[in-house]
CSV table of C-alpha atoms in Angstrom, one decimal:
chain,number,residue,atom,x,y,z
A,282,MET,CA,-1.5,7.9,7.6
A,283,LYS,CA,-1.0,4.5,7.8
A,284,ARG,CA,0.8,3.5,11.4
A,285,VAL,CA,2.8,0.0,11.5
A,286,GLY,CA,0.9,-3.1,12.7
A,287,GLU,CA,-2.2,-1.9,11.1
A,288,LYS,CA,-3.7,-4.3,8.2
A,289,SER,CA,-3.5,-3.1,5.0
A,290,SER,CA,-5.1,-4.0,1.9
A,291,GLU,CA,-3.1,-3.9,-1.2
A,292,LYS,CA,-3.1,-4.5,-5.0
A,293,ILE,CA,0.3,-5.9,-5.9
A,294,ASP,CA,1.9,-4.4,-8.9
A,295,CYS,CA,3.7,-8.0,-10.0
A,296,LEU,CA,1.2,-10.2,-9.5
A,297,GLY,CA,-1.6,-8.1,-10.4
A,298,VAL,CA,-4.3,-9.0,-7.3
A,299,GLN,CA,-5.8,-7.5,-4.2
A,300,LYS,CA,-4.6,-8.8,-0.7
A,301,THR,CA,-4.2,-7.7,2.5
A,302,GLY,CA,-0.9,-7.6,4.2
A,303,LYS,CA,0.7,-5.5,7.5
A,304,VAL,CA,2.4,-2.5,7.5
A,305,VAL,CA,6.0,-3.3,8.6
A,306,TYR,CA,7.6,0.6,7.8
A,307,VAL,CA,7.0,3.8,7.4
A,308,HIS,CA,9.1,6.8,6.2
A,309,PRO,CA,9.7,9.2,9.0
A,310,ALA,CA,8.4,12.0,7.0
A,311,GLY,CA,5.2,9.4,5.6
A,312,ARG,CA,6.3,9.5,2.2
A,313,PHE,CA,5.9,5.9,1.9
A,314,TYR,CA,5.1,2.4,3.7
A,315,ILE,CA,6.1,-0.8,3.6
A,316,VAL,CA,3.5,-3.4,3.5
A,317,GLU,CA,4.3,-7.5,4.2
A,318,PHE,CA,2.3,-9.9,2.5
A,319,THR,CA,2.6,-13.9,2.9
A,320,PHE,CA,1.8,-16.7,0.9
A,321,PRO,CA,2.2,-20.2,1.0
A,322,GLY,CA,6.0,-19.6,-0.4
A,323,GLY,CA,7.1,-17.5,2.2
A,324,LYS,CA,6.4,-13.8,2.9
A,325,PHE,CA,7.8,-10.6,0.6
A,326,TRP,CA,7.3,-6.6,1.2
A,327,GLU,CA,6.1,-4.0,-1.3
A,328,SER,CA,6.5,-0.8,-0.9
A,329,PHE,CA,3.3,1.7,-1.5
A,330,THR,CA,2.6,5.6,-1.1
A,331,GLU,CA,-0.9,7.4,-0.4
A,332,ALA,CA,0.0,10.7,-3.0
A,333,ASN,CA,-1.1,10.1,-6.3
A,334,TYR,CA,1.7,10.9,-9.0
A,335,GLU,CA,0.9,11.2,-12.6
A,336,ARG,CA,1.8,9.0,-15.1
């Protein structure tokens, strides 16, 4: 499971690009985590899960 403060490389769904960000939150039960990405125009957060679900 991810830990707050560690770097994580994720594919950002809304942009379709892979970028490295910093984990800023992990759900107490480990269900998901939130990564903060920094861009020239500012920062934004996106949540991810390590579980693989069928789509």
